[in-house]
Every structure is written in structure tokens, then in C-alpha cells.
XYZ file of C-alpha atoms in Angstrom:
722
model
C -0.026 -0.104 -0.062
C 2.721 2.341 0.668
C 4.555 2.079 -2.487
C 1.101 2.555 -4.433
C 0.341 6.029 -2.340
C 4.112 7.238 -3.266
C 3.409 6.045 -7.002
C 0.218 7.908 -6.962
C 1.926 11.165 -5.824
C 4.591 10.533 -8.329
C 2.583 10.152 -11.241
C 0.104 12.927 -10.436
C 2.948 15.496 -10.014
C 5.243 14.342 -13.060
C 1.715 14.282 -15.260
C 0.849 17.683 -14.143
C 4.308 18.972 -14.539
C 4.179 17.581 -18.432
C 0.791 19.181 -19.083
C 1.937 22.655 -17.601
C 5.441 22.263 -19.692
C 3.900 21.771 -22.998
C 0.873 24.149 -22.299
C 3.416 27.019 -21.712
C 5.677 25.903 -24.964
C 2.529 26.065 -27.183
C 2.309 29.846 -26.264
C 2.926 32.355 -28.864
C 6.854 33.499 -28.035
C 6.291 36.883 -29.609
C 8.381 39.151 -31.810
C 11.319 37.951 -33.851
C 13.749 40.318 -31.629
C 12.058 38.863 -28.523
C 12.882 35.172 -30.054
C 16.311 35.983 -31.036
C 17.114 37.115 -27.380
C 15.280 34.174 -25.954
C 17.343 31.949 -27.937
C 20.648 33.603 -26.829
C 19.791 32.767 -23.210
C 18.724 29.137 -23.898
C 21.831 28.564 -26.050
C 24.107 30.086 -22.937
C 21.806 27.873 -20.355
C 22.449 24.716 -22.585
C 26.030 25.469 -22.743
C 26.475 25.681 -19.054
C 24.527 22.500 -18.294
C 26.682 20.521 -20.962
C 29.861 21.655 -19.347
C 28.603 21.182 -15.727
C 27.081 17.615 -16.232
C 30.448 16.753 -17.734
C 32.352 17.575 -14.697
C 29.529 16.012 -12.105
C 29.541 12.826 -14.144
C 33.220 12.237 -13.833
C 32.980 13.117 -10.030
C 29.834 11.115 -9.480
C 31.878 7.784 -11.109
C 34.206 8.303 -8.813
C 32.131 8.451 -5.814
C 30.152 5.549 -6.910
C 33.113 3.470 -7.184
C 34.476 4.289 -3.633
C 31.069 3.397 -2.161
C 30.640 0.467 -4.084
C 34.051 -0.841 -3.116
C 34.072 0.385 0.609
C 30.675 0.331 1.768
C 28.208 -1.798 -0.425
C 27.112 -2.216 -3.995
C 23.611 -1.179 -3.245
C 25.050 2.178 -1.523
C 26.987 3.199 -4.963
C 23.695 2.143 -6.984
C 21.541 4.418 -4.776
C 23.747 7.079 -4.931
C 23.714 6.994 -8.734
C 19.684 6.762 -8.371
C 19.788 10.214 -6.398
C 22.112 12.018 -8.673
C 20.237 10.985 -11.358
C 16.971 11.990 -9.676
C 18.430 15.372 -8.771
C 20.134 16.189 -12.143
C 16.943 15.229 -13.769
C 14.902 17.816 -11.936
C 17.552 20.539 -12.549
C 17.351 20.041 -16.484
C 13.568 20.111 -16.685
C 13.551 22.951 -14.474
C 15.905 25.105 -16.832
C 14.212 23.897 -19.970
C 11.056 25.307 -19.050
C 12.568 28.612 -17.533
C 14.124 29.435 -21.023
C 11.022 28.629 -22.695
C 8.425 30.470 -20.386
C 10.503 33.816 -20.026
C 9.897 34.739 -23.625
C 6.267 33.736 -23.432
C 5.927 35.407 -20.301
C 6.861 38.599 -21.791
C 4.628 38.251 -24.869
C 1.603 37.975 -22.682
C 2.599 40.876 -20.844
C 2.767 42.407 -24.328
C -0.579 41.035 -26.108
C -2.831 41.153 -22.992
C -1.579 44.156 -20.819
C -3.062 42.018 -18.054
C -0.782 41.549 -14.778
C -3.263 38.413 -13.766
C -2.637 36.611 -16.946
C 1.096 37.408 -17.233
C 1.358 36.268 -13.651
C -0.558 32.859 -14.830
C 1.785 31.982 -17.333
C 4.990 32.778 -15.054
C 3.399 30.549 -12.114
C 2.467 27.573 -14.534
C 6.467 27.769 -15.761
C 7.544 27.611 -12.156
C 5.168 25.062 -11.410
C 6.658 22.553 -13.644
C 10.046 22.752 -11.614
C 8.313 22.347 -8.204
C 6.398 19.652 -9.213
C 9.399 18.062 -10.613
C 11.301 18.604 -7.468
C 8.731 16.707 -5.680
C 7.927 13.954 -8.165
C 11.656 13.085 -8.962
C 12.631 13.183 -5.323
C 9.648 10.710 -4.472
C 10.149 8.693 -7.733
C 13.773 7.917 -6.583
C 12.721 7.006 -2.796
C 9.768 4.794 -4.530
C 12.599 2.766 -6.442
C 14.756 2.434 -3.216
C 11.700 1.233 -1.116
C 10.396 -1.141 -3.542
C 13.893 -2.434 -4.868
C 15.865 -2.201 -1.906
C 13.393 -2.178 0.765
C 10.950 -4.851 -0.446
C 12.251 -7.122 -3.293
C 15.793 -7.324 -1.355
C 13.986 -7.344 2.022
C 16.118 -4.576 3.817
C 13.109 -2.811 5.256
C 12.137 -6.386 6.810
C 12.439 -6.351 10.527
C 14.778 -9.209 10.598
C 16.921 -7.204 8.356
C 17.155 -4.344 10.624
C 20.564 -5.292 12.064
C 24.381 -4.726 11.672
C 26.389 -6.399 8.736
C 29.847 -6.414 8.165
C 31.253 -6.039 4.656
C 34.616 -7.785 3.483
C 36.502 -4.593 4.690
C 35.180 -5.263 8.405
C 32.714 -2.074 7.962
C 29.646 -2.408 9.892
C 26.270 -0.914 9.146
C 22.365 -1.237 8.947
C 21.886 -2.303 4.960
C 18.591 0.011 4.537
C 19.935 2.979 6.508
C 23.022 2.705 4.192
C 21.038 2.548 1.094
C 18.891 5.485 1.854
C 21.904 7.586 3.002
C 23.627 6.859 -0.090
C 20.264 8.097 -2.110
C 20.546 11.476 -0.038
C 24.133 11.581 -0.832
C 23.663 11.497 -4.636
C 20.882 14.121 -4.284
C 23.359 16.100 -2.353
C 26.507 16.068 -4.281
C 24.422 17.241 -7.551
C 22.712 19.935 -5.486
C 26.112 21.318 -4.269
C 27.372 21.354 -7.552
C 24.476 23.111 -9.041
C 24.079 25.655 -6.330
C 27.783 26.472 -6.399
C 28.521 26.291 -10.062
C 24.984 28.245 -10.556
C 25.682 30.934 -7.981
C 29.316 31.578 -9.156
C 27.869 31.874 -12.814
C 24.837 33.929 -12.197
C 26.918 36.605 -9.597
C 29.658 36.862 -11.937
C 27.538 38.124 -14.726
C 25.350 40.265 -12.429
C 28.168 41.926 -10.777
C 29.841 42.541 -14.175
C 26.574 43.898 -15.662
C 25.995 46.282 -12.610
C 29.569 47.547 -12.111
C 30.390 48.324 -15.729
C 26.880 48.899 -17.034
C 25.067 50.754 -14.587
C 27.660 52.307 -12.261
C 30.129 53.353 -15.146
C 27.859 53.737 -18.422
C 25.150 54.691 -16.574
C 22.843 52.294 -18.776
C 19.659 50.423 -17.511
C 20.251 46.942 -15.825
C 18.755 44.927 -18.734
C 19.916 47.510 -21.624
C 20.866 45.355 -25.101
C 24.053 47.516 -25.311
C 25.409 45.886 -22.295
C 27.482 42.871 -23.157
C 27.198 41.036 -19.865
C 23.325 41.446 -19.878
C 22.625 37.949 -21.742
C 25.102 36.273 -19.532
C 22.969 37.867 -16.447
C 19.736 36.391 -17.488
C 21.328 33.083 -18.229
C 22.655 32.856 -14.625
C 18.890 33.649 -13.242
C 18.046 30.412 -14.726
C 21.510 28.449 -13.920
C 21.440 29.797 -10.247
C 17.863 30.438 -9.266
C 15.974 27.818 -11.180
C 18.511 24.648 -11.836
C 20.195 25.511 -8.357
C 17.406 26.018 -6.459
C 15.506 23.169 -7.758
C 18.490 20.637 -6.840
C 19.069 22.550 -3.477
C 15.067 22.000 -2.377
C 15.182 18.460 -3.635
C 18.336 17.435 -1.862
C 16.778 19.224 1.502
C 13.270 17.416 0.646
C 15.117 13.880 0.529
C 17.580 14.823 3.657
C 14.599 15.535 5.970
C 12.729 12.381 4.300
C 15.881 10.051 5.205
C 16.629 11.647 8.334
C 13.356 10.230 9.883
C 13.962 6.826 8.183
C 17.567 6.340 9.404
C 16.741 7.757 13.103
C 13.976 5.318 13.409
C 16.160 2.172 12.271
C 18.777 3.070 14.768
C 16.154 3.669 17.635
C 14.767 0.023 16.925
C 18.291 -1.521 16.688
C 19.839 0.123 19.978
C 16.368 -0.870 21.920
C 16.459 -4.516 20.863
C 17.970 -5.848 23.842
C 16.584 -3.075 26.079
C 13.868 -3.346 28.626
C 11.454 -1.666 26.573
C 12.163 -2.271 22.957
C 9.939 -1.075 19.910
C 7.353 -2.995 18.620
C 8.331 -4.534 15.561
C 4.915 -3.145 13.716
C 5.418 0.179 14.849
C 9.249 0.259 13.802
C 8.070 -0.325 10.147
C 5.355 2.364 10.516
C 8.140 4.865 11.560
C 10.332 4.087 8.676
C 7.296 4.439 6.149
C 5.542 7.323 7.589
C 7.843 10.130 6.334
C 7.527 9.379 2.745
C 3.949 8.546 3.088
C 3.478 11.935 5.018
C 5.450 13.840 2.053
C 3.482 11.834 -0.427
C 0.466 13.201 0.749
C 2.012 16.632 0.969
C 2.819 16.481 -2.944
C -0.908 15.598 -3.602
C -1.804 18.542 -1.599
C 0.676 20.759 -3.610
C -1.049 19.715 -6.852
C -4.566 20.659 -5.593
C -2.753 24.220 -4.511
C -1.163 24.663 -8.152
C -4.267 23.806 -9.763
C -6.266 26.329 -7.530
C -4.267 29.157 -8.941
C -4.379 27.889 -12.518
C -7.912 27.378 -12.868
C -9.214 30.393 -11.044
C -9.699 33.894 -12.161
C -6.354 35.741 -11.203
C -6.642 39.185 -9.751
C -4.232 42.109 -10.515
C -2.421 41.225 -6.784
C 0.468 38.815 -7.398
C 1.724 38.167 -3.951
C -1.766 37.706 -2.791
C -2.535 34.858 -5.411
C 0.825 33.371 -4.463
C -0.067 33.184 -1.307
C -3.322 31.574 -1.814
C -1.851 28.678 -3.753
C 0.698 28.351 -0.893
C -1.847 28.609 1.689
C -4.079 25.881 -0.158
C -1.153 23.541 -0.414
C -0.151 23.882 3.056
C -3.582 23.738 4.705
C -4.352 20.663 2.459
C -1.114 19.090 3.732
C -1.957 19.709 7.255
C -5.546 18.437 7.115
C -5.168 15.294 5.003
C -1.918 14.408 7.124
C -3.895 14.842 10.313
C -6.650 12.347 9.205
C -3.936 9.746 7.846
C -1.606 10.134 11.154
C -4.215 9.429 13.499
C -5.636 6.038 11.776
C -2.014 5.227 10.596
C -0.795 5.039 14.337
C -4.032 4.708 16.273
C -3.708 1.067 17.133
C 0.444 1.224 18.063
C 2.024 1.373 21.254
C 3.707 4.921 20.348
C 4.457 5.835 23.682
C 7.424 3.327 23.362
C 8.965 5.657 20.655
C 8.538 8.898 22.704
C 5.146 9.843 21.528
C 3.621 11.788 24.515
C 0.414 12.563 22.711
C -0.814 9.507 21.208
C -0.984 8.764 17.431
C -1.024 12.580 16.538
C 2.274 13.105 18.338
C 4.229 12.894 15.224
C 1.540 15.080 13.236
C 1.809 17.834 16.026
C 5.753 17.792 15.471
C 5.281 18.356 11.800
C 2.717 21.068 12.164
C 5.477 22.880 14.510
C 7.758 22.490 11.074
C 5.312 24.038 9.003
C 4.483 26.879 11.579
C 8.171 27.665 12.273
C 8.768 27.751 8.376
C 5.982 30.039 7.778
C 7.370 32.268 10.846
C 11.058 32.044 9.492
C 9.650 33.199 6.018
C 7.807 35.871 7.209
C 10.442 37.376 9.534
C 12.599 36.982 6.301
C 10.136 39.067 4.329
C 10.070 41.551 7.130
C 13.804 42.230 6.894
C 14.108 42.112 3.161
C 11.015 43.682 1.611
C 10.950 47.255 0.884
C 7.447 47.579 2.319
C 9.017 47.425 6.023
C 11.347 49.850 7.579
C 14.560 47.729 7.750
C 14.972 47.610 4.037
C 13.733 50.886 3.853
C 16.371 52.215 6.214
C 18.934 50.552 3.778
C 17.592 52.169 0.753
C 17.574 55.777 2.498
C 21.214 55.193 3.848
C 22.393 54.974 0.075
C 21.653 59.051 0.300
C 24.694 59.467 2.699
C 27.000 57.213 0.348
C 28.318 53.854 -0.080
C 29.896 53.294 3.255
C 26.523 53.609 4.984
C 24.836 51.470 2.563
C 27.245 48.568 3.434
C 27.451 49.135 7.234
C 23.463 49.574 7.416
C 22.944 46.176 5.400
C 25.810 44.300 7.455
C 23.980 45.373 10.719
C 20.425 44.272 9.382
C 21.872 41.042 8.405
C 23.122 40.615 11.806
C 20.359 41.529 13.755
C 17.961 39.396 11.689
C 19.556 36.143 12.774
C 17.740 36.525 16.089
C 14.241 35.818 15.768
C 14.506 33.058 13.181
C 17.080 31.306 15.732
C 14.512 31.858 18.508
C 11.779 30.082 16.331
C 14.183 27.159 15.531
C 15.265 26.610 19.148
C 11.700 26.902 20.600
C 10.468 24.553 17.603
C 13.227 21.802 18.239
C 12.477 21.615 22.167
C 8.582 21.286 21.278
C 9.118 18.782 18.485
C 11.447 16.829 20.790
C 8.856 17.234 23.650
C 6.001 15.639 21.269
C 8.053 13.003 19.685
C 11.597 12.677 20.851
C 14.289 13.020 18.120
C 11.933 11.294 15.582
C 9.570 14.344 15.961
C 12.582 16.618 15.303
C 13.028 14.791 12.084
C 8.956 15.113 11.559
C 9.563 19.039 12.012
C 11.738 19.033 8.877
C 9.648 16.988 6.702
C 6.667 19.225 7.641
C 8.240 22.335 6.867
C 9.015 20.994 3.580
C 5.952 18.485 2.955
C 4.579 21.081 0.910
C 7.949 21.881 -1.416
C 6.320 21.553 -4.717
C 4.122 24.714 -3.777
C 7.277 26.543 -2.490
C 9.449 25.855 -5.362
C 6.785 26.741 -8.006
C 6.607 30.287 -6.381
C 10.143 30.576 -6.051
C 11.078 29.619 -9.499
C 8.403 31.954 -10.829
C 10.659 34.733 -9.668
C 13.600 34.074 -12.184
C 10.957 33.555 -15.050
C 9.349 36.952 -14.420
C 13.160 38.435 -13.788
C 14.042 37.041 -17.253
C 10.888 38.172 -18.947
C 11.579 41.796 -17.957
C 15.167 41.270 -19.328
C 13.499 40.329 -22.699
C 11.034 43.149 -22.542
C 13.980 45.806 -21.735
C 16.362 44.388 -24.506
C 13.374 44.033 -27.155
C 12.609 47.841 -26.358
C 8.787 46.999 -25.537
C 6.616 49.870 -24.351
C 7.235 50.721 -20.697
C 3.709 49.285 -19.706
C 4.680 46.152 -20.313
C 7.986 46.369 -18.514
C 5.849 47.708 -15.462
C 3.909 44.441 -15.632
C 7.224 42.372 -15.323
C 8.842 44.603 -13.046
C 5.874 44.116 -10.473
C 6.118 40.315 -11.001
C 9.700 40.574 -10.407
C 9.378 42.575 -7.339
C 7.184 40.040 -5.760
C 9.399 37.408 -6.885
C 12.129 38.821 -4.527
C 10.196 38.586 -1.722
C 8.884 35.127 -2.368
C 12.795 34.064 -3.048
C 13.782 35.271 0.652
C 10.687 33.466 2.036
C 11.764 30.385 0.350
C 15.537 30.833 1.759
C 14.064 30.850 4.985
C 12.315 27.505 4.570
C 15.581 26.386 3.145
C 17.464 27.452 6.290
C 14.899 25.957 8.747
C 14.721 22.606 7.288
C 18.258 22.558 7.101
C 18.629 23.038 10.520
C 15.801 20.357 11.591
C 17.418 17.957 8.837
C 20.767 18.234 10.080
C 19.931 17.757 13.944
C 18.018 14.606 13.020
C 21.130 13.447 10.980
C 23.290 14.429 13.739
C 21.356 12.145 16.013
C 21.623 9.211 13.615
C 25.456 9.593 13.427
C 25.456 9.623 17.384
C 23.392 6.312 17.115
C 25.343 4.602 14.305
C 28.619 5.024 16.527
C 27.166 4.750 19.925
C 28.610 1.998 22.449
C 26.637 -0.549 24.569
C 26.507 0.029 28.258
C 25.999 -2.444 31.088
C 22.147 -2.143 31.063
C 21.996 -3.532 27.779
C 21.201 -0.248 26.094
C 23.204 2.187 24.189
C 24.955 5.680 25.568
C 24.064 8.360 23.121
C 26.507 10.989 24.129
C 28.819 13.419 22.725
C 31.053 14.560 25.434
C 31.438 18.187 25.362
C 34.198 18.850 27.414
C 36.262 16.024 25.568
C 39.223 17.699 23.765
C 38.722 15.819 20.676
C 35.070 17.079 20.726
C 35.743 20.820 21.685
C 38.457 21.095 19.025
C 36.120 19.746 16.519
C 33.504 22.314 17.384
C 35.890 24.990 17.340
C 37.142 24.154 13.800
C 33.604 23.094 12.490
C 32.251 26.489 13.267
C 35.229 28.224 11.227
C 34.414 25.828 8.298
C 31.411 27.720 7.198
C 33.210 31.013 6.821
C 36.270 29.454 5.154
C 34.026 27.749 2.862
C 32.050 31.255 2.280
C 35.036 32.887 1.631
C 36.293 30.282 -1.166
C 32.824 31.081 -2.698
C 33.001 34.730 -2.656
C 36.634 34.793 -3.958
C 35.483 32.576 -6.746
C 32.589 35.100 -7.692
C 34.995 37.846 -7.683
C 37.679 36.096 -9.979
C 34.948 35.340 -12.591
C 33.489 39.019 -12.215
C 36.703 40.726 -12.311
C 37.338 38.856 -15.740
C 33.467 39.921 -16.773
C 34.386 43.573 -15.931
C 37.400 43.666 -17.895
C 35.549 42.061 -20.866
C 32.588 44.592 -20.645
C 35.112 47.302 -20.444
C 37.026 46.044 -23.420
C 33.997 46.067 -25.720
C 32.928 49.788 -24.685
C 36.600 50.844 -25.374
C 37.392 48.873 -28.466
C 33.781 49.279 -30.125
C 32.205 52.795 -28.968
C 29.212 52.040 -31.410
C 28.007 49.622 -28.559
C 26.825 52.798 -26.393
C 25.307 54.343 -29.195
C 23.332 51.322 -30.088
C 25.251 51.307 -33.739
C 27.174 47.909 -32.915
C 25.789 44.555 -31.348
C 28.081 43.439 -28.273
C 29.488 40.602 -27.862
C 27.459 38.495 -25.790
C 28.714 35.157 -26.230
C 32.200 35.827 -24.877
C 30.570 37.135 -21.717
C 28.543 34.126 -21.281
C 31.687 31.837 -21.912
C 33.581 33.893 -19.269
C 30.992 33.075 -16.764
C 30.398 29.554 -17.552
C 34.280 28.629 -17.664
C 34.656 30.701 -14.039
C 31.854 28.734 -12.761
C 32.657 25.437 -14.030
C 36.695 25.875 -12.698
C 35.825 27.234 -9.408
C 33.026 25.268 -8.413
C 34.782 21.889 -7.794
C 37.249 22.741 -4.618
C 34.123 24.049 -2.553
C 31.915 21.122 -3.411
C 34.879 18.720 -2.553
C 35.493 20.622 0.523
C 32.037 19.589 1.836
C 32.294 16.100 0.997
C 35.834 15.189 2.163
C 36.246 17.462 5.332
C 34.401 14.927 7.413
C 36.100 11.755 5.918
C 39.585 13.068 6.353
C 38.441 14.544 9.915
C 37.221 10.952 10.791
C 40.584 9.001 9.431
C 42.650 11.480 11.431
C 41.055 12.085 14.716
C 38.039 9.772 14.632
C 34.192 9.995 15.305
C 34.178 12.246 18.594
C 36.405 14.774 16.749
C 33.801 14.420 13.391
C 30.544 15.086 15.853
C 32.302 18.488 17.105
C 32.954 19.434 13.270
C 29.482 18.590 12.832
C 27.912 20.425 15.882
C 30.081 23.527 15.047
C 29.425 23.842 11.408
C 25.969 23.473 11.716
C 25.546 25.947 14.466
C 27.949 28.372 12.564
C 26.046 28.061 9.199
C 22.659 28.488 10.438
C 23.724 32.017 11.665
C 25.812 32.822 8.382
C 22.947 31.551 6.178
C 20.403 33.568 7.676
C 23.119 36.747 7.948
C 23.816 36.583 4.031
C 20.498 35.849 3.000
C 18.532 38.744 4.795
C 21.640 41.377 4.275
C 21.778 40.503 0.453
C 18.108 40.521 0.165
C 17.898 44.016 2.086
C 20.466 45.774 -0.256
C 18.787 44.339 -3.445
C 15.302 45.647 -2.342
C 16.863 48.919 -0.916
C 17.935 49.759 -4.515
C 14.439 48.804 -5.679
C 13.239 51.135 -2.993
C 14.892 53.835 -4.442
C 13.933 52.836 -8.046
C 10.750 52.793 -7.536
C 10.477 56.587 -6.552
C 9.876 56.349 -2.822
C 12.578 59.000 -1.866
C 11.767 62.412 -3.985
C 14.465 63.608 -5.966
C 16.354 60.339 -6.099
C 16.991 59.370 -9.917
C 18.617 56.322 -11.287
C 21.668 58.125 -12.683
C 22.312 59.983 -9.029
C 24.800 59.144 -6.622
C 22.613 57.622 -3.908
C 21.222 55.053 -6.698
C 25.150 54.304 -7.547
C 25.718 53.633 -3.693
C 22.819 51.382 -3.747
C 23.853 49.537 -6.560
C 27.149 48.755 -5.208
C 25.531 47.651 -2.076
C 23.290 45.258 -3.998
C 26.380 44.019 -5.784
C 28.153 43.435 -2.454
C 24.948 41.326 -1.437
C 24.721 39.640 -4.621
C 27.131 36.697 -4.020
C 26.244 36.605 -0.291
C 22.526 35.942 -1.028
C 22.647 34.142 -3.983
C 26.059 31.944 -3.739
C 26.885 31.642 -0.082
C 23.477 31.437 1.887
C 21.726 28.669 -0.267
C 25.192 26.681 -0.378
C 25.721 26.715 3.474
C 22.313 25.027 3.687
C 23.707 22.175 1.560
C 27.197 22.065 3.420
C 25.876 20.919 6.923
C 23.321 18.351 5.030
C 25.929 16.854 3.005
C 28.496 16.870 5.909
C 25.998 15.140 7.940
C 25.334 12.415 5.256
C 28.827 11.784 4.345
C 29.581 11.386 8.208
C 26.725 8.997 8.634
C 27.813 6.674 5.553
C 31.887 6.951 6.529
C 31.530 6.778 10.434
C 31.012 2.904 9.736
C 34.484 3.011 8.353
C 36.566 5.503 10.265
C 34.966 4.372 13.851
C 37.841 1.927 14.112
C 39.936 2.770 11.421
C 41.666 6.047 12.410
C 45.068 7.151 13.538
C 44.194 7.575 17.259
C 43.123 4.117 17.380
C 46.397 2.983 15.452
C 48.397 4.501 18.123
C 46.553 3.429 21.147
């Protein structure tokens, strides 16, 4: 029955994605000039995908071989399935984004209707959202059916420790689902890092020379970097976003599966073991919960697509999200009660009967919404903090930067309080399993949130095409309004990603402790990380520094690529003066090649840093040190991710606050506007490269540690010299 429910959710989401894909594709792309620009964006996006897939394929083959040899063949195969699902979602998302952008522009041109244009942009974005949920569950369905059922890894008798030819010990199904999650994580890391470097190198190059030096608009066709900038929106904010949230979704799901397996194994010989029937349900409940969430998202997406849409885009997008979230809560509430009502759930730490896990999931949903609203407060120019950042540009660049930094730092307090209270409450409701359910609840309607998030870059690209095609101001006003709402929805989406990463990382960390816990004299297991142990304490300190080093590497990578872009744009303006007069067409292709080459070259080291750090640490100093590294990195990365996302968002929307005419007398070619542009440029790599990548960093480290601990637990330098 479990496999059937999952399959219904998979078929439903992918079928609706296909209907929306071809529904958008058949729309009129518009004028020949619009089609030419869209084709250039598509060509650049396809070129980057080819380069990135080539690099990823080579690295994935190496990882599969290592997993196959050192752990098990099925871990390697599961990794490959995860990588394939994540890469497929990113590929489809990129395809629809470069198809939808010009059709959104043309809809605005022909209808002059904000509501109709919104519907086309959201329909395109829904393809990415539905594919994220559909492909993630498709891979898990394969894992559950093939490895869980056919190979019997989910059967109670198989939830035991096995030892491979190298002497490495593990529970088979937990290792299989961890391999699947690792495949999703590695692809997400490369897409987020590579996409972030690409898009910000192009964006910074276009802004620093085009806006501040040549004083031409952002998407002016005379700017040689403008096509690369539009390509970057698809690379970073569509493919990168989709792979990122698919990985978050899978990481949250497997954290519950792995945790319940270890809870059963470590209590088998205790005075109060978990009942076998309950364990089976605990292992399947996360995926069933997510399946009903995806079905709810289908309802929410259809709600917006079939209704008559008003001219209030934020309200309409919120309606779709609320329908998805509300349906998820109601359907899963009924399901949870009947699923657990006959089980001895108190043995798993459920304090409030069969609905305990559902209560924990609701906490995740509520805390995710709260974190998103806090992010909106700090990053939308409808509110005072961002308005203050925008007005600080009147005093110059220095105050713009410092005001944005202060806002970002202050903005970490409330989200962290929400997370802390939610973790405590979720643990009270259903133990550590409840914490995993909080992450699952937060991401249970991921298809709806990704649909809304992806709508943003599609609308942004549509605005660029309108500008470069020199369409009338009324048309650009429509796409600008949609783009402005997209900036806010993106900030809210980042809040969900950060919150879910914290929950999932904590659950995976608990699984890591279970996986290397030692038996006690009372036939139980001691789930302890000794904080005053020098290995643990030094690991915490080093782990806390890791996100900062990782972020520095990313920012440096962006600046390297941006420097080449700036030099190229300046060269073209100097050697071809006719570009600025509109007599000579800029060389867009070279700028695209610079961003693409820079992204592919620079993405490898930070991605490998995330994968190899826990492995090297474990083989050198053992599991206690790795536990400290995970703890320090998780806490540090959460703060840094919130800071970078909100500071960058505030600088971006502070600039838009000035551009929208909210400060009398400030024009686009003024010194205040130039200061705001520089603030936005400083924030670009923070909010679109560093922040999203930090979420993946802590989850990929947790998954790698969970897989590798069985290898380095008794095979490290400390053990060797004992």
C-alpha cells in the first residue's frame, strides 16, 4: 500500500508537470527580436548545463566506485539514483525556464494584463516545483521497492548490523537511503555552487560597468553582460534552487527513516524495545507524509491555474501556498491518526498518542512560515528595515554597506529563537523522531514553495527580454511588478531552506551518534557526545570556522569570475564605441563563456571540501572529533546563512526602493542610486551563492559522516596509536 500511495503522488506530480510544460511551450513566443534574445539565453543555459554535467559525471563515477568498494554495491547504486533524480529535476527546470521567459514577456505585451501574465509565469514555475517533488519521491519509491521490499532490507529481521569484506559495519537499509541522499546532495552542491558563481559573476559584471560606469539600465541590450546575467538567473535560481530544495526534501525524509532504524536497533536488547509493527510504520511514515503533501501541492497549484487571477500577484501566490499547506495539514492529520491509533506509540517517545508525530510536523510548518515572514520583514521594502538601508544610500556607499551588515546580523536573532523553540517542542511531542518530522513538515509542500520561487527568475528574465526588445513601458511595468514580488518570495523560500536544513541536520546528527554509540552495562546504548572531551571541543571550534572558510572560497570564486567579466565589458566599450550608441551589437557570447568557464572551474574545490572534510577528519581523529565538527559547522552555518540571505536581500530591495521613486528627487543616475547599486552588488554573492550553499554544506557533511562513520570508527590514526 505504501508503494501505491507514493506512486500516485509521483505520477500525479510529473503528469501535471508535463501538462504545464507543453501548455507553456505552445504559447506564442512573440516578436522575432524577442525570440532572438530568448534563443541566446537558451543557448547559454544549454552550454553551461553541458559543461557542468560533464564535470559532475566524472566525479559521480568516482564516488560510486568508492561507495561500491568500501561500503556496498547497493549504496553506490542508490547514490547513482539520487544523482540522476536531482540532475533530471534541474534539467527540466532549466528547459521550462528558458521556454517560459519569452512567453511571459509576450503575454504581458499582448494582453497588458498582470493577472494573465502572472498565470503564465507561475505555470512555468510549477513545472520545476512539481518535478522537485515528483523526482525526489520517484527515486525513493525505487529505493523502497527494490531495496526495501524486493531485497528485504526493510524487513524487521534485516534491521541489524552487517559487516562487509573490509570489516565495515552498518544497517543495510539506512546505508541505502543515505547513499540516495548523498547522490541528491552532491548534485545540489555542484548546481548551487556552480550556478551561484555563474549568475553572480555575470550580475556583478553587468552592474559594475553597465550601471555605475556607463549609466545604462540593468537589462539594456547595449550591455555585453546582460545576456549572461539572464542566463545566470536560470542557472542559479532555477536549476540551483531546484536541486537544492530537492536535496533538502530528501535529506529531511531520510533523517526520519535512518533515525527510526537506529532507534529500533539500539533498543532491541533493552527492557523496552520498540514493537516491530511500529518500527515498520515509523520507517514508512515520512515518505507517506511527503506523498500526501505532494498531492496537496497539486491541489494548490491547480487552484491558482484554474481560478480567475486578480492583479495582486503576492496575494494570488500566497493563496496557492496556503491551499497546499492547509491541505497537507488536514490530510496528514487524518492519515496520522488512523496510521498510528492501534500502535504502542509511547515506546517511541510519542507523548500525545497517535497524533504526536503530526503535531511535530505542524510545528515545522508553522516555524517555516514564521521564519519566512521574518525574512520578508527584513528584506521587503514594504517594511522599515529595508527602507532604512535604501535611505542610507543618500549618505554614500559606506553607510549603505554598514547598514545592510547591521540588518543582516540583527536578523539572525528571531529565526534562531523560532528554530530553538520548535526543536524543543518537537522533541517534547515525539522525541528526536519528532525533530525529523518537523523538517519533513516544513518541506512537505515543497512543490508549492518551489513553484512560487521559480516563478521569480522566470519573471525576472521576462523583464530583461522586454527591456532588450525595447517594448513599451507599460509592458515592462507588468514584468517589474512580478519580479518585485519574486524577490520577496525568494527570501521566504530561503527561510524555509535554512530552517529545514537545521532540523534535518540535527536529525542526521542524532543518527550519526546512534551509528557509533557504544553498548552500556544495562543492555542499552549511550547516546552521548562529551562536550568537554578535547577532541569534541576542538572539533566544534574547527567546525564553526568551516562555514566561514567555505563562504570565503565562494566569494573569492565569484570575484575572480566577475573581474574577468568587468574587464571584458570595459574592453568592448573601449574598442567598440558604437555599442553605447546602439550602432554595434555587443559580443554576448564571450561574456557567457567567461561566466560558464569561471563557474565550472571554481565550483569543484568548495564542493569537494564539503564531501571530504568529515572523511579526512574521521580518518585522522575519529568519530568524537567529527561529531564536534558537525555540531560546530551546523550552528555556525545557520547563523551565517540567515545573515547573508537577509543582508543581501535588503541591499537588493533597498536599491529597488529608490528605483521605485519612494525617495523624492532620487533618480537612477544619481550618486545615491550608484551607492545602492554597489550595496546590491556586495550582497549578490552573499544571498545567491553563499547563503543557499551553506544549507547544503551542513546536510552533505551530515550524510557523508553517517555513511563514513562505519569505516573510520575503528580505522583512524588515534586507534592506530592506542
